[in-house]
Coordinates of N, CA and C in Angstrom, one line a residue:
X1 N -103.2 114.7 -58.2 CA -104.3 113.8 -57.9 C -103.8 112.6 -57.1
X2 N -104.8 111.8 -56.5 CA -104.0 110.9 -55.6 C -104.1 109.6 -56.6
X3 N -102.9 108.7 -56.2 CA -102.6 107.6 -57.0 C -103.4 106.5 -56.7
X4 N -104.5 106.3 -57.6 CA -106.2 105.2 -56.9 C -105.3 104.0 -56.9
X5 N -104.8 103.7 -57.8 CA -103.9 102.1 -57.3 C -103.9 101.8 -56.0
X6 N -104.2 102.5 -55.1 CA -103.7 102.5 -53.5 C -105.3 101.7 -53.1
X7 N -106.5 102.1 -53.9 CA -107.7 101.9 -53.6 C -108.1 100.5 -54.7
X8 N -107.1 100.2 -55.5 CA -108.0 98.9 -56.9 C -107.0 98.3 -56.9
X9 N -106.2 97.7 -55.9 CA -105.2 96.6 -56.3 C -105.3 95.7 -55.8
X10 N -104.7 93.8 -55.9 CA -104.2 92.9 -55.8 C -103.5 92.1 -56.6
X11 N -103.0 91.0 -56.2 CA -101.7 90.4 -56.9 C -101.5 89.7 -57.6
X12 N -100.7 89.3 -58.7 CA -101.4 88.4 -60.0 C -99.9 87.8 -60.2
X13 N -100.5 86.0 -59.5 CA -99.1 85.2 -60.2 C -98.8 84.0 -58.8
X14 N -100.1 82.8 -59.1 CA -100.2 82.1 -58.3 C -99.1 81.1 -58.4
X15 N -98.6 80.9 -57.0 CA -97.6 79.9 -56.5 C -97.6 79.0 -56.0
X16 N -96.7 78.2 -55.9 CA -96.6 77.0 -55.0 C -95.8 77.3 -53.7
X17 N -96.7 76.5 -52.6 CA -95.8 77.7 -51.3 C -95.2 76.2 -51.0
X18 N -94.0 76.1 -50.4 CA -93.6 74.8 -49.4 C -93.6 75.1 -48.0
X19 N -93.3 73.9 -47.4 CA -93.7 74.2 -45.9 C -92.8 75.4 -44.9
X20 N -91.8 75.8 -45.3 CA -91.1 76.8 -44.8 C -92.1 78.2 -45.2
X21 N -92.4 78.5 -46.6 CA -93.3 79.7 -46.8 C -94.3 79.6 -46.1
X22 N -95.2 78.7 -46.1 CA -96.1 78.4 -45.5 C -96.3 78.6 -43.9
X23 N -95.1 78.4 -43.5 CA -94.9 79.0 -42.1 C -94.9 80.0 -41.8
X24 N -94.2 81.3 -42.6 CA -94.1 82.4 -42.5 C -95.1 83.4 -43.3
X25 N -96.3 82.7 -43.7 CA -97.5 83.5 -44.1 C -98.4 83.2 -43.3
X26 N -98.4 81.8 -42.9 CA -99.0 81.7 -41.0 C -98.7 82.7 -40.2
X27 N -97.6 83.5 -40.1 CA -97.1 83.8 -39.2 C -97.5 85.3 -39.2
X28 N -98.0 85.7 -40.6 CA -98.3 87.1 -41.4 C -99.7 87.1 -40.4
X29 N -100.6 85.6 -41.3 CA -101.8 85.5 -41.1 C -102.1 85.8 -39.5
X30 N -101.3 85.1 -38.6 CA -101.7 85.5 -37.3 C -101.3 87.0 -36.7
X31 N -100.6 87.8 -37.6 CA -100.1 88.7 -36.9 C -101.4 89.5 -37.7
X32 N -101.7 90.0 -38.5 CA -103.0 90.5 -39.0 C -104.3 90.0 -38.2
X33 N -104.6 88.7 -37.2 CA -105.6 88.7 -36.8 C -105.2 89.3 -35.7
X34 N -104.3 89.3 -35.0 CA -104.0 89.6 -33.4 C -103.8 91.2 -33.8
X35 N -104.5 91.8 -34.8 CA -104.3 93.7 -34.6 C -105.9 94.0 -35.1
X36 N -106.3 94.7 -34.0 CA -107.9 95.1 -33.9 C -107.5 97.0 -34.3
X37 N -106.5 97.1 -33.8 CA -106.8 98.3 -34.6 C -105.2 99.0 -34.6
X38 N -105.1 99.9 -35.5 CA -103.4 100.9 -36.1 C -103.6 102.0 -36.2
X39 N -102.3 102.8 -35.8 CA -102.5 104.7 -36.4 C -100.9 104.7 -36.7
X40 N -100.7 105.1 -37.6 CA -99.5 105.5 -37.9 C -99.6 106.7 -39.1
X41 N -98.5 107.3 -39.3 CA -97.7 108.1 -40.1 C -97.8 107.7 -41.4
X42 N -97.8 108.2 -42.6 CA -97.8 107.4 -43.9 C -97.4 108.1 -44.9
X43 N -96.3 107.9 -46.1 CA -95.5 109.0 -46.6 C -96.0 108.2 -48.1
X44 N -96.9 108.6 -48.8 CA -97.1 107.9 -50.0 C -96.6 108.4 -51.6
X45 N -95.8 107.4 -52.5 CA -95.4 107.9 -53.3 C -95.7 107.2 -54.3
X46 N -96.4 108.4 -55.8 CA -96.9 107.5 -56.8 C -96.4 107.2 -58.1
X47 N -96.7 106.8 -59.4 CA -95.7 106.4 -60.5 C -94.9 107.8 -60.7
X48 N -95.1 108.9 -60.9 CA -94.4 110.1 -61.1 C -93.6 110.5 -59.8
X49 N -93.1 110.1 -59.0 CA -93.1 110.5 -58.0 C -93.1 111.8 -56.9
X50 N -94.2 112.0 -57.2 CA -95.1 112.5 -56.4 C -95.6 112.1 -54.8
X51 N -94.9 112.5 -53.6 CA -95.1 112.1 -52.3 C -96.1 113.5 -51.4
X52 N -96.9 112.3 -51.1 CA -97.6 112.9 -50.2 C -97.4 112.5 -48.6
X53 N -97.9 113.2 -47.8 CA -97.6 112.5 -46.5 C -99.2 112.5 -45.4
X54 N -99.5 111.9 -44.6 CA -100.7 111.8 -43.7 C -100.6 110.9 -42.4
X55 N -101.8 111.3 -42.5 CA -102.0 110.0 -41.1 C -103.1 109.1 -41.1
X56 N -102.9 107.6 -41.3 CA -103.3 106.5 -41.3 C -104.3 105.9 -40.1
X57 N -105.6 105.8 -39.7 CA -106.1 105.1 -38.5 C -106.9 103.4 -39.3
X58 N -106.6 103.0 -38.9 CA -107.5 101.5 -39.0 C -108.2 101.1 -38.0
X59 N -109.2 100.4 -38.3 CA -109.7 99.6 -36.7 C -110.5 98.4 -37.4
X60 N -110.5 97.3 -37.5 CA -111.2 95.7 -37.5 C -112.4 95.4 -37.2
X61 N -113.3 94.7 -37.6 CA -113.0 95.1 -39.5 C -113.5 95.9 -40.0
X62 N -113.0 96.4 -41.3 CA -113.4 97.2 -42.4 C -113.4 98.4 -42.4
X63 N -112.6 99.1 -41.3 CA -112.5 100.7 -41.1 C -110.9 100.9 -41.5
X64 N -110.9 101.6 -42.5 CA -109.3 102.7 -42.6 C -109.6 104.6 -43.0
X65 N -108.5 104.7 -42.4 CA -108.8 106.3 -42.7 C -107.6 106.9 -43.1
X66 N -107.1 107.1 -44.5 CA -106.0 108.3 -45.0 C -106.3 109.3 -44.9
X67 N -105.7 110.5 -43.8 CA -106.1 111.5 -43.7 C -104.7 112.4 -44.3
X68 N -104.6 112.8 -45.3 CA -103.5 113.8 -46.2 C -103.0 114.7 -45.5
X69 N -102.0 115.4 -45.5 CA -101.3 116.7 -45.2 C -102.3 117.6 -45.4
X70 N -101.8 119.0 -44.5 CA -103.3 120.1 -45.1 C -102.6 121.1 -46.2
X71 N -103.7 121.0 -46.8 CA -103.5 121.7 -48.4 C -104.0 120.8 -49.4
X72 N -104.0 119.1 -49.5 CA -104.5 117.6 -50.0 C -105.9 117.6 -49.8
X73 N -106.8 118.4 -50.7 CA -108.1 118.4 -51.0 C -109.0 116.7 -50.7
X74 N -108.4 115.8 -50.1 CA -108.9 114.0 -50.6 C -108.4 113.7 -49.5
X75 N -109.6 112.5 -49.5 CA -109.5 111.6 -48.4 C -110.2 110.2 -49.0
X76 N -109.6 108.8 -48.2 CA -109.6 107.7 -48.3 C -110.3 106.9 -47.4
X77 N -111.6 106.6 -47.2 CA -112.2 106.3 -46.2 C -112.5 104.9 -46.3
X78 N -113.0 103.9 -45.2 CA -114.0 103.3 -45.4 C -114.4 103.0 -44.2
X79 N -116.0 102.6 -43.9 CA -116.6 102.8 -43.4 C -117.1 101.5 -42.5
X80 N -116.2 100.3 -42.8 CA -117.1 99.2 -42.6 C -117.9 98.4 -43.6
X81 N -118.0 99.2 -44.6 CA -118.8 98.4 -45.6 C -118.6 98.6 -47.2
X82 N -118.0 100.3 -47.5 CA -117.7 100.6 -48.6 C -115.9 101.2 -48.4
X83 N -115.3 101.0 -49.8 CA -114.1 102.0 -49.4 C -114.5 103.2 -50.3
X84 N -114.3 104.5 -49.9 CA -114.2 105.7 -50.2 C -113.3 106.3 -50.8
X85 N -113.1 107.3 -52.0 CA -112.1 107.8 -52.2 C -112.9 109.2 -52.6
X86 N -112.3 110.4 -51.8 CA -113.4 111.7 -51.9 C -112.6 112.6 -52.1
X87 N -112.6 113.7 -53.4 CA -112.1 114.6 -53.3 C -112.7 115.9 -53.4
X88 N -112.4 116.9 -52.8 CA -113.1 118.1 -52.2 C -112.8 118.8 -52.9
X89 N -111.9 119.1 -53.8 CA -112.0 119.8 -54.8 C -112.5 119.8 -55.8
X90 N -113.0 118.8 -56.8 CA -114.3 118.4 -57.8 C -115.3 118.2 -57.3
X91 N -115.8 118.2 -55.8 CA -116.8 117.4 -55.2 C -117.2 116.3 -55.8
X92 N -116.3 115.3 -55.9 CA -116.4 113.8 -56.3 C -116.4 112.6 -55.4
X93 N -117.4 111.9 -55.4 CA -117.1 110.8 -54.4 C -116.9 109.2 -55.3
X94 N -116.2 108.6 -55.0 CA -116.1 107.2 -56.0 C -116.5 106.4 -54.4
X95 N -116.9 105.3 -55.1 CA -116.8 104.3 -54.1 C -117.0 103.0 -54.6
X96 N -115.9 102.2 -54.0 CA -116.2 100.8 -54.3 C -116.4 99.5 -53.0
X97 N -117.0 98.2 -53.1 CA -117.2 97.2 -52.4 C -115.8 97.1 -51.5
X98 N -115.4 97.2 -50.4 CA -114.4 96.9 -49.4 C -113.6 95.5 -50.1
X99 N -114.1 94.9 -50.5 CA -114.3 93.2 -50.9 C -113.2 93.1 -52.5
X100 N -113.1 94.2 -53.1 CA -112.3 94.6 -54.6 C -111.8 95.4 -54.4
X101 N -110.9 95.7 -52.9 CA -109.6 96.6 -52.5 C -108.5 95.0 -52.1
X102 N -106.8 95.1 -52.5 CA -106.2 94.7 -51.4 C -106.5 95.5 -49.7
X103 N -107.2 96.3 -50.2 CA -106.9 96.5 -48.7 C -108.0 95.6 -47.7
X104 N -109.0 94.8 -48.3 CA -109.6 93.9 -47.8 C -108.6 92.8 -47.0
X105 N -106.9 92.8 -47.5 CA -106.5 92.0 -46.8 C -106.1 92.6 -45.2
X106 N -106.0 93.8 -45.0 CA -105.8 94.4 -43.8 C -107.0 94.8 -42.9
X107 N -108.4 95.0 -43.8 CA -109.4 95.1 -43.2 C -110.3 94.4 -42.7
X108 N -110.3 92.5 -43.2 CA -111.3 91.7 -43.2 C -109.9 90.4 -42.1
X109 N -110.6 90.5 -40.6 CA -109.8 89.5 -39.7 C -110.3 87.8 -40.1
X110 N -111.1 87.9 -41.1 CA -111.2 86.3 -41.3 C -111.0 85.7 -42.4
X111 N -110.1 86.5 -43.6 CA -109.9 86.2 -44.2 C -108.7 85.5 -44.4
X112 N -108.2 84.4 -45.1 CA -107.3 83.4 -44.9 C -106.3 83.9 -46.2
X113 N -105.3 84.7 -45.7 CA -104.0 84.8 -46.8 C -103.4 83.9 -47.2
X114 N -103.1 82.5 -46.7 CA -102.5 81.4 -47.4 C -102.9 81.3 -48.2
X115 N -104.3 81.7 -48.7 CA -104.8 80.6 -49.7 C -104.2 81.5 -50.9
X116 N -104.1 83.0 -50.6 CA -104.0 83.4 -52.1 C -102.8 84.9 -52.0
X117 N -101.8 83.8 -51.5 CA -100.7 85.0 -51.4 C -99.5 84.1 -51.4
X118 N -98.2 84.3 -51.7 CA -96.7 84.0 -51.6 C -95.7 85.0 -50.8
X119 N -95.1 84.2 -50.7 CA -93.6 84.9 -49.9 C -92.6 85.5 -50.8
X120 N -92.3 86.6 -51.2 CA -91.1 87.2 -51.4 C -89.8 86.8 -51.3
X121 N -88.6 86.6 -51.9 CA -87.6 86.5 -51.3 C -87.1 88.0 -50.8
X122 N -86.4 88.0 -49.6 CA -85.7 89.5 -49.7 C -84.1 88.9 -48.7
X123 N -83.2 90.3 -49.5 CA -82.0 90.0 -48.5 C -81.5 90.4 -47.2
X124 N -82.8 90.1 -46.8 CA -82.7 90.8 -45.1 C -83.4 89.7 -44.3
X125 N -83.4 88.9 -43.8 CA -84.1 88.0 -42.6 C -84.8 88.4 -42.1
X126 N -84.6 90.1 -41.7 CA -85.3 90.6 -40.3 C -86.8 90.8 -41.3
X127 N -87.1 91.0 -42.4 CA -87.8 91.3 -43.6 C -88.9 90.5 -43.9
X128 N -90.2 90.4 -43.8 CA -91.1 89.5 -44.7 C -91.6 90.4 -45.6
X129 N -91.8 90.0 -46.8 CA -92.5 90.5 -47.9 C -93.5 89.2 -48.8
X130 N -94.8 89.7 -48.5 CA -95.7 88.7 -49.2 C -96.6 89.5 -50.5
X131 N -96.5 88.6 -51.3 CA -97.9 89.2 -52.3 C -99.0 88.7 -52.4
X132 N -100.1 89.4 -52.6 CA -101.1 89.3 -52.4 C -101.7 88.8 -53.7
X133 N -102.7 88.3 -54.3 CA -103.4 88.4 -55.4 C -105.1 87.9 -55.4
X134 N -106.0 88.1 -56.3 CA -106.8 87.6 -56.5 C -107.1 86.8 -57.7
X135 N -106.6 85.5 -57.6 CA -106.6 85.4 -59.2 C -108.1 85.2 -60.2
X136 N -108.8 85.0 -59.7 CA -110.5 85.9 -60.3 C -110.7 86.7 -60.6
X137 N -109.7 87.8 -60.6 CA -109.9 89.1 -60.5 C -108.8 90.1 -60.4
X138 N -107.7 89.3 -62.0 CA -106.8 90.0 -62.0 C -106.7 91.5 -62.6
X139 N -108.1 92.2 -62.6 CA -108.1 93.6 -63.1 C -108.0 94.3 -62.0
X140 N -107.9 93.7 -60.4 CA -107.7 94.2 -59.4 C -106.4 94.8 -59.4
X141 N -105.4 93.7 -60.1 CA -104.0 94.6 -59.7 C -103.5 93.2 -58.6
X142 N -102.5 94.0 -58.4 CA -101.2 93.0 -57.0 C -101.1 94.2 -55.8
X143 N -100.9 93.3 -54.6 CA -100.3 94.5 -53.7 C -99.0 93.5 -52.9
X144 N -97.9 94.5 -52.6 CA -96.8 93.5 -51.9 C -97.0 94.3 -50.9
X145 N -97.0 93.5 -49.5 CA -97.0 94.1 -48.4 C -95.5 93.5 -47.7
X146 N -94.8 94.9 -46.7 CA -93.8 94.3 -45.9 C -93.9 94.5 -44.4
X147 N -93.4 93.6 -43.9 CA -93.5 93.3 -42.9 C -92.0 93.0 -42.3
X148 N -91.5 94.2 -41.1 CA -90.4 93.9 -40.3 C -90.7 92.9 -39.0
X149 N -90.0 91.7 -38.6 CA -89.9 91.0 -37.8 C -89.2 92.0 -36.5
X150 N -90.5 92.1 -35.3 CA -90.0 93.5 -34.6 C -90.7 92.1 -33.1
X151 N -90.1 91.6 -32.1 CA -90.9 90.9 -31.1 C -92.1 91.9 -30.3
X152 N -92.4 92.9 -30.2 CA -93.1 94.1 -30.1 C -94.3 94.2 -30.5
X153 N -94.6 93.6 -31.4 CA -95.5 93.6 -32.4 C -96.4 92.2 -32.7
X154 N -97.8 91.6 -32.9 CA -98.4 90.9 -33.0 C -97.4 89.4 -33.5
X155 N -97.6 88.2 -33.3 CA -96.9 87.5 -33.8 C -95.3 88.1 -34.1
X156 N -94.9 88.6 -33.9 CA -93.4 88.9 -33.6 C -93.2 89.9 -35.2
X157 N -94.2 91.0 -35.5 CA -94.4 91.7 -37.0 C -94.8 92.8 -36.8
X158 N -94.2 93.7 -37.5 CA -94.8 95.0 -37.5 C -95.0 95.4 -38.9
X159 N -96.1 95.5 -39.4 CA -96.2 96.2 -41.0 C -95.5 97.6 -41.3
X160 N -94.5 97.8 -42.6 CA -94.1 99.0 -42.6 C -94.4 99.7 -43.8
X161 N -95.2 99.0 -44.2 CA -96.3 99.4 -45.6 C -96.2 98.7 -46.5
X162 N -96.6 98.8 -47.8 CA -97.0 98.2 -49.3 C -96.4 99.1 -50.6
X163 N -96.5 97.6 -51.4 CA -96.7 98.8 -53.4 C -97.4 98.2 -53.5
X164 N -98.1 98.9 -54.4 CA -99.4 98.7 -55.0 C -99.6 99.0 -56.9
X165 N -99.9 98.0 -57.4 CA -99.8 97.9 -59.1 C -101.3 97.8 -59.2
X166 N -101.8 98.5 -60.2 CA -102.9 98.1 -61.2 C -102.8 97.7 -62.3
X167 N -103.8 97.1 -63.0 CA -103.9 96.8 -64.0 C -103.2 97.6 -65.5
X168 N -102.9 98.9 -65.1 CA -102.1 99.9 -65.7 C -101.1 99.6 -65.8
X169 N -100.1 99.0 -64.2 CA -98.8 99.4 -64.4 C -98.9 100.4 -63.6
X170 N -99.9 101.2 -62.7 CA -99.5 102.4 -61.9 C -99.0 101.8 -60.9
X171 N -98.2 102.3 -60.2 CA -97.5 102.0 -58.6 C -97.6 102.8 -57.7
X172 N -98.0 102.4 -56.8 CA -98.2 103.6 -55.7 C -97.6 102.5 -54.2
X173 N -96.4 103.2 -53.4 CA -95.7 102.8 -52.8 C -96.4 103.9 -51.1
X174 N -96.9 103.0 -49.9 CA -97.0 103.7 -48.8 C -95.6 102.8 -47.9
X175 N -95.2 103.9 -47.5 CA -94.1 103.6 -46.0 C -94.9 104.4 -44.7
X176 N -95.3 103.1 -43.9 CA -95.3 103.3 -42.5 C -94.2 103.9 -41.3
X177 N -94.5 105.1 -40.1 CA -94.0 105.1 -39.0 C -94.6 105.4 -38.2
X178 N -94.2 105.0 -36.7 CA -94.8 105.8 -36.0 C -95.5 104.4 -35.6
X179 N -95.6 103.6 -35.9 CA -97.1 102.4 -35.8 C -97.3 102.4 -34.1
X180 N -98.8 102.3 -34.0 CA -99.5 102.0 -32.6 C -100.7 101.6 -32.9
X181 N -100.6 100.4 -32.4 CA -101.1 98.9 -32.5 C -102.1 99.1 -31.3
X182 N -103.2 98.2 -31.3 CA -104.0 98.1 -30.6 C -104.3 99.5 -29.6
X183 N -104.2 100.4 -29.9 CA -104.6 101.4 -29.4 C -106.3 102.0 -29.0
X184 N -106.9 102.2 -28.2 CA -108.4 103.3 -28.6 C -108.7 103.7 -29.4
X185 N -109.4 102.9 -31.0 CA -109.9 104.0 -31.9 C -111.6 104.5 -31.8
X186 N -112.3 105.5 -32.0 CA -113.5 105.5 -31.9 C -113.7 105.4 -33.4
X187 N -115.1 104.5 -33.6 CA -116.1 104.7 -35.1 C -116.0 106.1 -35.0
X188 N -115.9 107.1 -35.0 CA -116.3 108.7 -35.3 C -115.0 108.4 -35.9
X189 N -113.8 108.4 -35.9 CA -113.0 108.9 -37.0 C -112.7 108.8 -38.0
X190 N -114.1 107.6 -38.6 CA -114.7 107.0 -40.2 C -115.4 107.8 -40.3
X191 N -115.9 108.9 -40.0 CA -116.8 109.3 -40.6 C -116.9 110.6 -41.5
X192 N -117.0 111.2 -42.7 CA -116.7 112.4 -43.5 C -117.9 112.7 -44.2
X193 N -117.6 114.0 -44.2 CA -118.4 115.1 -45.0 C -119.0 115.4 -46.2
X194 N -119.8 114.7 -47.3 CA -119.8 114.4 -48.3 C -119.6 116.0 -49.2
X195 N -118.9 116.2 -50.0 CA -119.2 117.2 -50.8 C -119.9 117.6 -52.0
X196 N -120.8 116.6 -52.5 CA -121.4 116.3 -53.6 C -122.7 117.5 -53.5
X197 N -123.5 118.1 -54.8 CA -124.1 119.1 -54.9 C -125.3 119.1 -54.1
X198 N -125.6 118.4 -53.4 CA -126.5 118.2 -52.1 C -126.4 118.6 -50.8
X199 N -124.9 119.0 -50.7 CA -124.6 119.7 -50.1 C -123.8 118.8 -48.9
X200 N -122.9 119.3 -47.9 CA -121.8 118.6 -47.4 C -123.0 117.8 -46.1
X201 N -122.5 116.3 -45.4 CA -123.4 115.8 -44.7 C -122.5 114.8 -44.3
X202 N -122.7 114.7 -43.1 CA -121.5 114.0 -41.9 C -122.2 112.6 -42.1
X203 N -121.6 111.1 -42.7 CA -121.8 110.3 -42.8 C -121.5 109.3 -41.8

């Protein structure tokens, strides 16, 4: 089964930032507004370790698409307005508000991550790692996102993926490759096939 942590997390454990962090979550913050849309590669691995692998499209705001290896019954959608999590094997559809995913932080270009995220320490410079949280809404979970300092890439950043904790304690870890940034995405590649007993219907 796929690891939902990936779909119900944010970060729990509010900080004091100083003006050096604070620079370099600016620096997050602008490189998340200057990307309208991503397609990359994505190797995901969950508390059992269990790895799956797919391919990732985004586009701003509010569109992501996990598309699994073939044989991975499930898919991760959203549409602009809800996120999806659909599996074709139970014909089950869950869905939740875009708005009670971290991934609202990659989806939503107006939302302001200073206010509710910290910097990481890591032993690499070339390295940003920030956490995310909602502290209203610590049954969301935490998500740490990292980010390689690449000049190539929006504000001088390339995202190379996240972990992701829920409220459990589950972890679910995506690594990025492959990234292409601002690329041609069409709305048609949000859109999937519902499999629920009504029968399948291109949304």
């Amino acid at each position: 089964m796929f690891a939902r942590p990936l779909a119900l997390t944010l970060f729990a454990a509010p900080a004091l930032i100083a003006a050096p962090v604070a620079g370099e979550l600016a620096q997050v913050q602008q490189h998340l507004a200057g990307v309208s849309s991503m397609t990359a590669n994505f190797s995901q691995t969950d508390r059992n370790g269990r790895v799956l692998t797919g391919t990732m499209t985004l586009k701003r705001p509010g569109k992501i698409r996990f598309q699994y290896q073939k044989g991975v019954p499930q898919l991760i959608v959203a549409d602009g307005r809800s996120l999806y999590f659909i599996d074709y094997q139970v014909r089950q559809v869950d869905r939740w508000p875009i708005g009670n995913s971290p991934l609202a932080v990659l989806l939503n270009p107006k939302r302001d991550i200073t206010k509710f995220a910290k910097l990481n320490p890591t032993s690499d410079p070339r390295v940003v790692s920030i956490e995310v949280h909602d502290s209203a809404h610590p049954e969301y979970g935490r998500i740490t996102m990292i980010f390689q300092k690449n000049a190539s890439g929006p504000a001088g950043l390339i995202l190379q993926g996240w972990v992701a904790l829920d409220s459990q304690n589950n972890r679910t870890t995506i690594r990025l490759t492959n990234q292409q940034i601002n690329g041609n995405v069409s709305d048609g590649v949000f859109r999937w096939n519902d499999p629920r007993s009504q029968g399948p219907r291109n949304r």
